[in-house]
Amino acid sequence: MNNILQTDNYTIFKRIDGNRQINKAQVKKLADSIGEDPSLALATPIIVNDKMEVLDGQHRLEAMKKLKLPVSYFQVSSMGLEQVQSMNSATKIWSPVDYARSFAELGNENYKTYLDFKKKYHLSHSILLVYLSGINRSTGGNTTPAFKKGKFKVGE
């Protein structure tokens, strides 16, 4: 599992539940860049776990599919969503909405409610935390760091 491998069989790769959504503009930007210099794709393999879930490089994978070029990948074991969040936040910071979508996709109703209110009322993250948790209510999970760990709770 320590070698960089290559394939044109895109179906072996899976999206890890809870990862950020694909940004089409980012895919286009990468495809344009790789199209001008295909060696860039070899220099930046995607990282997958032992289940072939993409941990890092889902946008590069989509760009390679679009260009019909082989995908270079590196396989590691025993990594999941927490490591994805950590890796991705170092390259492009996860927004509160990214975290909310991640936990909502995993079935957390509190984050689904957060997203519904965000979409309907266009409120800031801090206002949503206060509003949805109840004024002067401390649940222990309604700070931004706790929000990022999936501990956000809508007040009763």
Coordinates of N, CA, C and O in Angstrom, one line a residue:
M1 N 0.8 -1.2 0.0 CA 0.0 0.0 0.0 C 0.8 1.3 0.0 O 0.3 2.3 0.3
N2 N 2.1 1.2 -0.3 CA 3.0 2.4 -0.2 C 3.4 2.8 -1.6 O 4.3 3.7 -1.7
N3 N 2.8 2.3 -2.7 CA 3.2 2.7 -4.0 C 2.1 3.6 -4.6 O 1.0 3.5 -4.3
I4 N 2.6 4.5 -5.5 CA 1.6 5.3 -6.3 C 1.2 4.4 -7.5 O 2.0 3.9 -8.2
L5 N -0.1 4.2 -7.6 CA -0.7 3.4 -8.6 C -1.4 4.3 -9.6 O -1.6 5.5 -9.4
Q6 N -1.8 3.7 -10.7 CA -2.5 4.5 -11.8 C -3.6 3.6 -12.4 O -3.4 2.4 -12.6
T7 N -4.7 4.3 -12.7 CA -5.8 3.5 -13.4 C -6.6 4.5 -14.2 O -6.6 5.7 -14.0
D8 N -7.3 3.9 -15.2 CA -8.3 4.7 -15.9 C -9.7 4.2 -15.6 O -10.7 4.5 -16.3
N9 N -9.8 3.3 -14.6 CA -11.1 2.7 -14.2 C -11.6 3.6 -13.0 O -11.3 3.3 -11.9
Y10 N -12.3 4.6 -13.4 CA -12.8 5.6 -12.4 C -13.8 5.0 -11.4 O -14.0 5.6 -10.4
T11 N -14.4 3.9 -11.8 CA -15.5 3.3 -11.0 C -15.0 2.7 -9.7 O -15.8 2.4 -8.8
I12 N -13.7 2.5 -9.6 CA -13.2 1.9 -8.4 C -13.2 2.9 -7.2 O -13.2 2.5 -6.0
F13 N -13.3 4.2 -7.5 CA -13.2 5.2 -6.5 C -14.6 5.5 -6.0 O -15.6 5.6 -6.7
K14 N -14.7 5.8 -4.7 CA -15.9 6.1 -4.0 C -15.8 7.4 -3.3 O -14.7 7.8 -2.8
R15 N -16.9 8.1 -3.1 CA -17.0 9.3 -2.3 C -17.1 8.9 -0.9 O -17.9 8.1 -0.6
I16 N -16.4 9.5 0.0 CA -16.6 9.3 1.4 C -17.7 10.1 1.9 O -17.9 11.3 1.7
D17 N -18.7 9.4 2.6 CA -19.8 10.0 3.1 C -19.4 11.2 4.1 O -18.6 11.0 4.9
G18 N -20.1 12.3 3.8 CA -19.8 13.5 4.7 C -18.7 14.4 4.1 O -18.5 15.5 4.7
N19 N -18.1 14.1 3.0 CA -17.1 15.0 2.4 C -17.8 16.2 1.8 O -19.0 16.2 1.5
R20 N -17.0 17.2 1.6 CA -17.6 18.4 0.9 C -18.1 18.0 -0.5 O -17.7 17.1 -1.1
Q21 N -19.1 18.8 -0.9 CA -19.6 18.6 -2.2 C -18.6 19.1 -3.3 O -17.8 19.9 -3.0
I22 N -18.8 18.5 -4.5 CA -17.9 18.9 -5.6 C -18.3 20.3 -6.0 O -19.4 20.6 -6.2
N23 N -17.2 21.1 -6.2 CA -17.4 22.4 -6.7 C -17.0 22.4 -8.2 O -15.8 22.2 -8.6
K24 N -18.0 22.6 -9.0 CA -17.8 22.5 -10.5 C -16.8 23.5 -11.0 O -16.0 23.2 -11.9
A25 N -16.8 24.7 -10.4 CA -15.8 25.7 -10.9 C -14.4 25.2 -10.6 O -13.5 25.4 -11.4
Q26 N -14.2 24.6 -9.4 CA -12.9 24.1 -9.1 C -12.5 22.9 -10.0 O -11.3 22.9 -10.4
V27 N -13.4 22.1 -10.4 CA -13.1 21.0 -11.3 C -12.7 21.6 -12.6 O -11.7 21.1 -13.2
K28 N -13.4 22.6 -13.1 CA -13.1 23.2 -14.4 C -11.7 23.8 -14.3 O -10.9 23.7 -15.3
K29 N -11.4 24.5 -13.3 CA -10.1 25.2 -13.1 C -9.0 24.1 -13.1 O -8.0 24.3 -13.8
L30 N -9.2 23.0 -12.4 CA -8.2 22.0 -12.4 C -8.1 21.3 -13.8 O -6.9 21.0 -14.3
A31 N -9.2 21.0 -14.4 CA -9.2 20.4 -15.8 C -8.4 21.3 -16.8 O -7.7 20.8 -17.6
D32 N -8.7 22.6 -16.7 CA -8.0 23.5 -17.6 C -6.5 23.5 -17.3 O -5.7 23.4 -18.3
S33 N -6.1 23.5 -16.1 CA -4.7 23.5 -15.7 C -4.0 22.2 -16.1 O -2.9 22.2 -16.7
I34 N -4.7 21.1 -15.8 CA -4.1 19.7 -16.2 C -4.1 19.5 -17.7 O -3.2 19.0 -18.2
G35 N -5.1 20.1 -18.4 CA -5.2 20.0 -19.8 C -4.0 20.7 -20.5 O -3.5 20.2 -21.5
E36 N -3.5 21.8 -19.9 CA -2.4 22.5 -20.4 C -1.1 21.7 -20.1 O -0.1 21.8 -20.8
D37 N -1.1 21.0 -19.0 CA 0.2 20.3 -18.6 C -0.2 19.0 -17.8 O -0.3 19.0 -16.6
P38 N -0.5 17.9 -18.6 CA -0.9 16.7 -18.0 C 0.0 16.1 -17.0 O -0.4 15.3 -16.2
S39 N 1.3 16.5 -17.0 CA 2.2 16.0 -16.0 C 1.8 16.4 -14.6 O 2.2 15.8 -13.6
L40 N 1.0 17.4 -14.5 CA 0.5 17.9 -13.1 C -0.2 16.8 -12.5 O -0.2 16.6 -11.2
A41 N -1.0 16.0 -13.2 CA -1.8 14.9 -12.7 C -0.9 13.8 -12.0 O -1.2 13.3 -11.0
L42 N 0.2 13.5 -12.6 CA 1.1 12.5 -12.1 C 1.8 13.0 -10.8 O 2.1 12.3 -9.9
A43 N 2.0 14.3 -10.7 CA 2.7 14.9 -9.6 C 1.8 15.0 -8.4 O 2.4 15.2 -7.3
T44 N 0.5 14.9 -8.5 CA -0.4 15.1 -7.4 C -1.4 13.9 -7.4 O -2.6 14.1 -7.8
P45 N -1.0 12.8 -6.9 CA -1.9 11.7 -6.9 C -3.0 11.9 -5.8 O -2.8 12.7 -4.9
I46 N -4.2 11.3 -6.1 CA -5.2 11.4 -5.1 C -4.9 10.4 -4.0 O -4.1 9.5 -4.2
I47 N -5.5 10.6 -2.8 CA -5.3 9.7 -1.7 C -6.6 9.0 -1.4 O -7.6 9.6 -1.3
V48 N -6.6 7.6 -1.3 CA -7.7 6.8 -1.0 C -7.4 6.0 0.2 O -6.3 5.7 0.5
N49 N -8.5 5.5 0.9 CA -8.3 4.6 2.0 C -8.5 3.2 1.5 O -8.6 2.9 0.2
D50 N -8.5 2.2 2.4 CA -8.5 0.8 2.0 C -9.9 0.4 1.3 O -10.0 -0.6 0.7
K51 N -10.9 1.3 1.5 CA -12.2 1.0 0.9 C -12.3 1.8 -0.5 O -13.3 1.8 -1.1
M52 N -11.2 2.4 -0.9 CA -11.1 3.2 -2.1 C -12.0 4.4 -2.1 O -12.4 5.0 -3.1
E53 N -12.2 4.9 -0.9 CA -12.9 6.2 -0.7 C -11.9 7.3 -0.8 O -10.8 7.2 -0.2
V54 N -12.2 8.3 -1.6 CA -11.3 9.4 -1.8 C -11.2 10.3 -0.6 O -12.2 10.9 -0.1
L55 N -10.0 10.3 0.0 CA -9.7 11.1 1.2 C -9.2 12.5 0.8 O -9.6 13.5 1.5
D56 N -8.5 12.6 -0.3 CA -8.0 13.9 -0.7 C -7.8 13.8 -2.3 O -7.3 12.9 -2.8
G57 N -8.4 14.8 -3.0 CA -8.3 14.8 -4.4 C -9.6 14.5 -5.2 O -9.5 14.2 -6.4
Q58 N -10.7 14.7 -4.5 CA -12.0 14.4 -5.3 C -12.2 15.4 -6.5 O -12.7 15.0 -7.5
H59 N -11.7 16.6 -6.4 CA -11.8 17.5 -7.5 C -10.8 17.1 -8.6 O -11.1 17.2 -9.8
R60 N -9.6 16.7 -8.2 CA -8.6 16.2 -9.2 C -9.2 15.0 -9.9 O -9.0 14.9 -11.1
L61 N -9.8 14.1 -9.2 CA -10.4 12.9 -9.8 C -11.5 13.3 -10.8 O -11.5 12.8 -11.9
E62 N -12.3 14.2 -10.5 CA -13.4 14.7 -11.4 C -12.7 15.3 -12.7 O -13.2 15.2 -13.8
A63 N -11.7 16.1 -12.4 CA -11.0 16.7 -13.6 C -10.4 15.7 -14.5 O -10.4 15.8 -15.7
M64 N -9.8 14.6 -13.9 CA -9.2 13.6 -14.7 C -10.2 12.8 -15.5 O -10.0 12.4 -16.7
K65 N -11.4 12.6 -14.9 CA -12.5 11.9 -15.6 C -12.9 12.8 -16.8 O -13.1 12.2 -17.9
K66 N -13.0 14.1 -16.5 CA -13.5 15.0 -17.6 C -12.5 15.0 -18.8 O -12.9 15.0 -19.9
L67 N -11.2 14.8 -18.5 CA -10.2 14.8 -19.5 C -9.9 13.4 -20.0 O -9.1 13.3 -21.0
K68 N -10.5 12.4 -19.4 CA -10.3 11.0 -19.8 C -8.8 10.6 -19.7 O -8.3 9.9 -20.6
L69 N -8.2 11.1 -18.6 CA -6.8 10.7 -18.4 C -6.7 9.8 -17.2 O -7.6 9.7 -16.3
P70 N -5.7 8.9 -17.2 CA -5.5 8.0 -16.0 C -5.3 8.8 -14.7 O -4.8 9.9 -14.7
V71 N -5.8 8.2 -13.6 CA -5.7 8.8 -12.3 C -4.6 8.1 -11.5 O -4.5 6.9 -11.4
S72 N -3.7 8.9 -11.0 CA -2.6 8.4 -10.1 C -3.2 8.5 -8.7 O -3.9 9.5 -8.3
Y73 N -3.0 7.4 -7.9 CA -3.5 7.4 -6.5 C -2.6 6.7 -5.6 O -1.8 5.8 -6.0
F74 N -2.7 7.1 -4.3 CA -1.9 6.5 -3.3 C -2.9 6.0 -2.2 O -3.8 6.7 -1.8
Q75 N -2.7 4.7 -1.8 CA -3.7 4.1 -0.9 C -3.1 4.0 0.5 O -2.0 3.6 0.7
V76 N -3.9 4.5 1.5 CA -3.5 4.4 2.9 C -4.6 3.6 3.6 O -5.8 3.5 3.1
S77 N -4.4 3.1 4.8 CA -5.4 2.3 5.5 C -5.9 3.1 6.7 O -5.2 4.0 7.2
S78 N -7.0 2.7 7.2 CA -7.6 3.2 8.4 C -7.7 4.7 8.5 O -7.4 5.3 9.6
M79 N -8.2 5.4 7.5 CA -8.4 6.8 7.5 C -9.9 7.0 7.1 O -10.4 6.3 6.3
G80 N -10.5 8.1 7.7 CA -11.9 8.3 7.4 C -12.2 9.8 7.3 O -11.3 10.6 7.1
L81 N -13.4 10.1 7.6 CA -13.9 11.5 7.4 C -13.2 12.5 8.3 O -12.9 13.6 7.8
E82 N -12.8 12.2 9.5 CA -12.1 13.1 10.4 C -10.8 13.5 9.8 O -10.4 14.7 9.8
Q83 N -10.1 12.6 9.2 CA -8.8 12.9 8.5 C -9.0 13.7 7.3 O -8.2 14.6 6.9
V84 N -10.1 13.4 6.5 CA -10.5 14.2 5.3 C -10.7 15.7 5.7 O -10.1 16.6 5.1
Q85 N -11.5 15.9 6.8 CA -11.7 17.2 7.2 C -10.4 17.9 7.6 O -10.2 19.1 7.3
S86 N -9.6 17.2 8.3 CA -8.3 17.8 8.7 C -7.4 18.1 7.5 O -6.9 19.2 7.5
M87 N -7.3 17.2 6.6 CA -6.5 17.4 5.4 C -7.0 18.6 4.6 O -6.3 19.5 4.2
N88 N -8.3 18.6 4.3 CA -8.9 19.6 3.5 C -8.9 20.9 4.1 O -8.8 22.0 3.4
S89 N -9.1 21.0 5.4 CA -9.1 22.3 6.1 C -7.7 23.0 6.0 O -7.6 24.2 6.1
A90 N -6.7 22.2 5.8 CA -5.3 22.8 5.7 C -5.1 23.4 4.3 O -4.3 24.3 4.1
T91 N -5.9 22.9 3.3 CA -5.7 23.4 2.0 C -6.8 24.4 1.6 O -6.5 25.5 1.0
K92 N -8.0 24.2 1.9 CA -9.1 25.1 1.7 C -10.0 25.0 2.9 O -10.5 23.9 3.2
I93 N -10.1 26.0 3.7 CA -10.8 26.0 5.0 C -12.2 25.5 4.8 O -12.9 26.0 3.9
W94 N -12.7 24.6 5.6 CA -14.1 24.2 5.6 C -14.9 25.3 6.2 O -14.6 25.8 7.3
S95 N -15.9 25.7 5.5 CA -16.9 26.7 6.0 C -17.8 26.0 7.0 O -18.0 24.8 7.0
P96 N -18.6 26.8 7.8 CA -19.6 26.2 8.6 C -20.6 25.4 7.8 O -21.1 24.3 8.2
V97 N -20.9 25.9 6.6 CA -21.9 25.2 5.8 C -21.3 23.8 5.3 O -22.0 22.8 5.2
D98 N -20.0 23.8 5.0 CA -19.3 22.5 4.7 C -19.5 21.5 5.8 O -19.8 20.3 5.6
Y99 N -19.2 22.0 7.1 CA -19.4 21.1 8.2 C -20.9 20.6 8.4 O -21.2 19.5 8.6
A100 N -21.8 21.6 8.2 CA -23.2 21.3 8.4 C -23.6 20.3 7.3 O -24.4 19.3 7.7
R101 N -23.2 20.5 6.1 CA -23.6 19.5 5.1 C -23.0 18.1 5.4 O -23.7 17.1 5.1
S102 N -21.8 18.1 5.9 CA -21.2 16.8 6.2 C -22.0 16.1 7.2 O -22.3 14.9 7.0
F103 N -22.3 16.7 8.3 CA -23.0 16.1 9.4 C -24.5 15.8 9.0 O -25.1 14.8 9.4
A104 N -25.1 16.7 8.2 CA -26.4 16.5 7.8 C -26.5 15.2 6.9 O -27.4 14.4 7.0
E105 N -25.5 15.1 6.0 CA -25.5 13.9 5.1 C -25.4 12.6 5.9 O -25.8 11.6 5.5
L106 N -24.7 12.7 7.1 CA -24.6 11.5 7.9 C -25.8 11.3 8.8 O -25.9 10.4 9.6
G107 N -26.9 12.2 8.6 CA -28.2 11.9 9.2 C -28.4 12.8 10.5 O -29.4 12.6 11.1
N108 N -27.6 13.7 10.8 CA -27.8 14.6 12.0 C -28.9 15.6 11.7 O -28.6 16.6 10.9
E109 N -30.0 15.5 12.3 CA -31.1 16.4 12.1 C -30.9 17.8 12.5 O -31.4 18.8 11.9
N110 N -30.0 18.0 13.5 CA -29.7 19.4 14.0 C -29.0 20.2 12.9 O -29.3 21.3 12.7
Y111 N -28.2 19.5 12.1 CA -27.4 20.2 11.0 C -28.4 20.4 9.8 O -28.2 21.3 9.1
K112 N -29.3 19.5 9.6 CA -30.3 19.6 8.6 C -31.1 20.9 8.9 O -31.4 21.7 8.0
T113 N -31.5 21.1 10.1 CA -32.3 22.3 10.5 C -31.4 23.5 10.3 O -31.9 24.5 9.8
Y114 N -30.2 23.5 10.7 CA -29.3 24.6 10.5 C -29.2 25.0 9.0 O -29.4 26.2 8.7
L115 N -29.1 24.0 8.1 CA -29.0 24.3 6.7 C -30.3 24.8 6.1 O -30.3 25.7 5.3
D116 N -31.4 24.3 6.6 CA -32.7 24.8 6.2 C -32.9 26.3 6.6 O -33.3 27.1 5.7
F117 N -32.5 26.6 7.8 CA -32.6 28.0 8.2 C -31.6 28.9 7.5 O -31.9 30.0 7.1
K118 N -30.4 28.4 7.2 CA -29.4 29.2 6.5 C -29.9 29.5 5.1 O -29.8 30.6 4.6
K119 N -30.5 28.5 4.5 CA -31.0 28.7 3.1 C -32.2 29.6 3.1 O -32.3 30.5 2.2
K120 N -33.1 29.5 4.0 CA -34.3 30.3 4.0 C -34.1 31.7 4.5 O -34.7 32.7 3.9
Y121 N -33.3 32.0 5.5 CA -33.1 33.3 6.1 C -31.8 34.0 5.8 O -31.6 35.2 6.1
H122 N -30.8 33.3 5.2 CA -29.5 33.8 4.9 C -28.8 34.5 6.1 O -28.3 35.6 5.9
L123 N -28.9 33.9 7.2 CA -28.3 34.5 8.4 C -26.8 34.0 8.5 O -26.5 33.0 8.0
S124 N -26.1 34.8 9.3 CA -24.7 34.4 9.5 C -24.6 33.2 10.4 O -25.5 32.9 11.1
H125 N -23.5 32.5 10.4 CA -23.2 31.4 11.2 C -23.4 31.7 12.7 O -24.2 30.9 13.4
S126 N -22.9 32.8 13.2 CA -23.0 33.1 14.6 C -24.4 33.4 15.0 O -24.9 33.0 16.1
I127 N -25.2 34.1 14.2 CA -26.6 34.3 14.5 C -27.4 33.0 14.5 O -28.2 32.8 15.4
L128 N -27.1 32.2 13.5 CA -27.8 30.9 13.5 C -27.5 30.1 14.8 O -28.5 29.4 15.3
L129 N -26.3 30.1 15.2 CA -26.0 29.3 16.5 C -26.8 29.8 17.6 O -27.4 29.0 18.4
V130 N -26.8 31.1 17.8 CA -27.6 31.7 18.9 C -29.1 31.5 18.7 O -29.8 31.0 19.6
Y131 N -29.6 31.7 17.5 CA -31.0 31.6 17.3 C -31.5 30.2 17.5 O -32.5 29.9 18.1
L132 N -30.8 29.3 16.8 CA -31.3 27.9 16.9 C -31.1 27.2 18.2 O -31.8 26.2 18.5
S133 N -30.1 27.7 19.0 CA -29.9 27.0 20.3 C -30.7 27.7 21.4 O -30.8 27.1 22.5
G134 N -31.4 28.8 21.1 CA -32.2 29.4 22.1 C -31.3 30.5 22.9 O -30.2 30.3 23.2
I135 N -31.9 31.6 23.1 CA -31.2 32.7 23.8 C -30.9 32.4 25.2 O -31.8 31.8 25.9
N136 N -29.7 32.7 25.6 CA -29.3 32.4 27.0 C -29.3 30.9 27.4 O -29.4 30.6 28.5
R137 N -29.2 30.1 26.4 CA -29.2 28.7 26.6 C -27.8 28.1 26.3 O -27.3 28.3 25.2
S138 N -27.2 27.4 27.2 CA -25.9 26.8 27.0 C -26.1 25.3 27.0 O -26.3 24.7 28.0
T139 N -25.9 24.7 25.8 CA -26.0 23.3 25.7 C -24.6 22.6 25.6 O -24.5 21.4 25.5
G140 N -23.6 23.4 25.5 CA -22.2 22.8 25.4 C -21.8 22.5 24.0 O -20.6 22.2 23.8
G141 N -22.7 22.5 23.1 CA -22.4 22.1 21.7 C -22.6 23.2 20.7 O -22.6 23.0 19.5
N142 N -22.8 24.4 21.2 CA -23.2 25.5 20.3 C -22.2 26.6 20.2 O -22.5 27.7 20.1
T143 N -20.9 26.1 20.2 CA -19.8 27.0 19.9 C -19.3 26.5 18.5 O -19.5 25.4 18.1
T144 N -18.6 27.4 17.8 CA -18.1 27.0 16.5 C -17.2 25.7 16.6 O -17.3 24.8 15.8
P145 N -16.2 25.7 17.6 CA -15.4 24.4 17.7 C -16.3 23.2 17.9 O -16.0 22.1 17.3
A146 N -17.3 23.2 18.7 CA -18.1 22.1 19.0 C -19.0 21.8 17.7 O -19.2 20.6 17.4
F147 N -19.4 22.8 17.0 CA -20.2 22.7 15.8 C -19.3 21.9 14.8 O -19.9 21.0 14.1
K148 N -18.0 22.2 14.7 CA -17.2 21.5 13.8 C -17.0 20.0 14.1 O -16.5 19.2 13.3
K149 N -17.3 19.6 15.3 CA -17.1 18.2 15.8 C -18.4 17.5 15.8 O -18.5 16.3 16.2
G150 N -19.5 18.1 15.3 CA -20.8 17.4 15.2 C -21.6 17.5 16.5 O -22.5 16.7 16.6
K151 N -21.3 18.4 17.4 CA -22.0 18.4 18.7 C -23.1 19.5 18.7 O -23.7 19.7 19.8
F152 N -23.4 20.2 17.6 CA -24.4 21.2 17.6 C -25.8 20.6 17.9 O -26.2 19.6 17.4
K153 N -26.6 21.3 18.7 CA -27.9 20.9 19.1 C -28.9 22.1 18.9 O -28.6 23.1 19.4
V154 N -30.0 21.8 18.3 CA -31.1 22.8 18.2 C -31.8 22.8 19.5 O -32.2 21.8 20.0
G155 N -32.0 24.0 20.0 CA -32.7 24.2 21.3 C -34.2 23.8 21.2 O -34.8 23.7 20.1
E156 N -34.8 23.5 22.3 CA -36.2 23.1 22.3 C -37.1 24.3 22.6 O -36.8 25.2 23.2

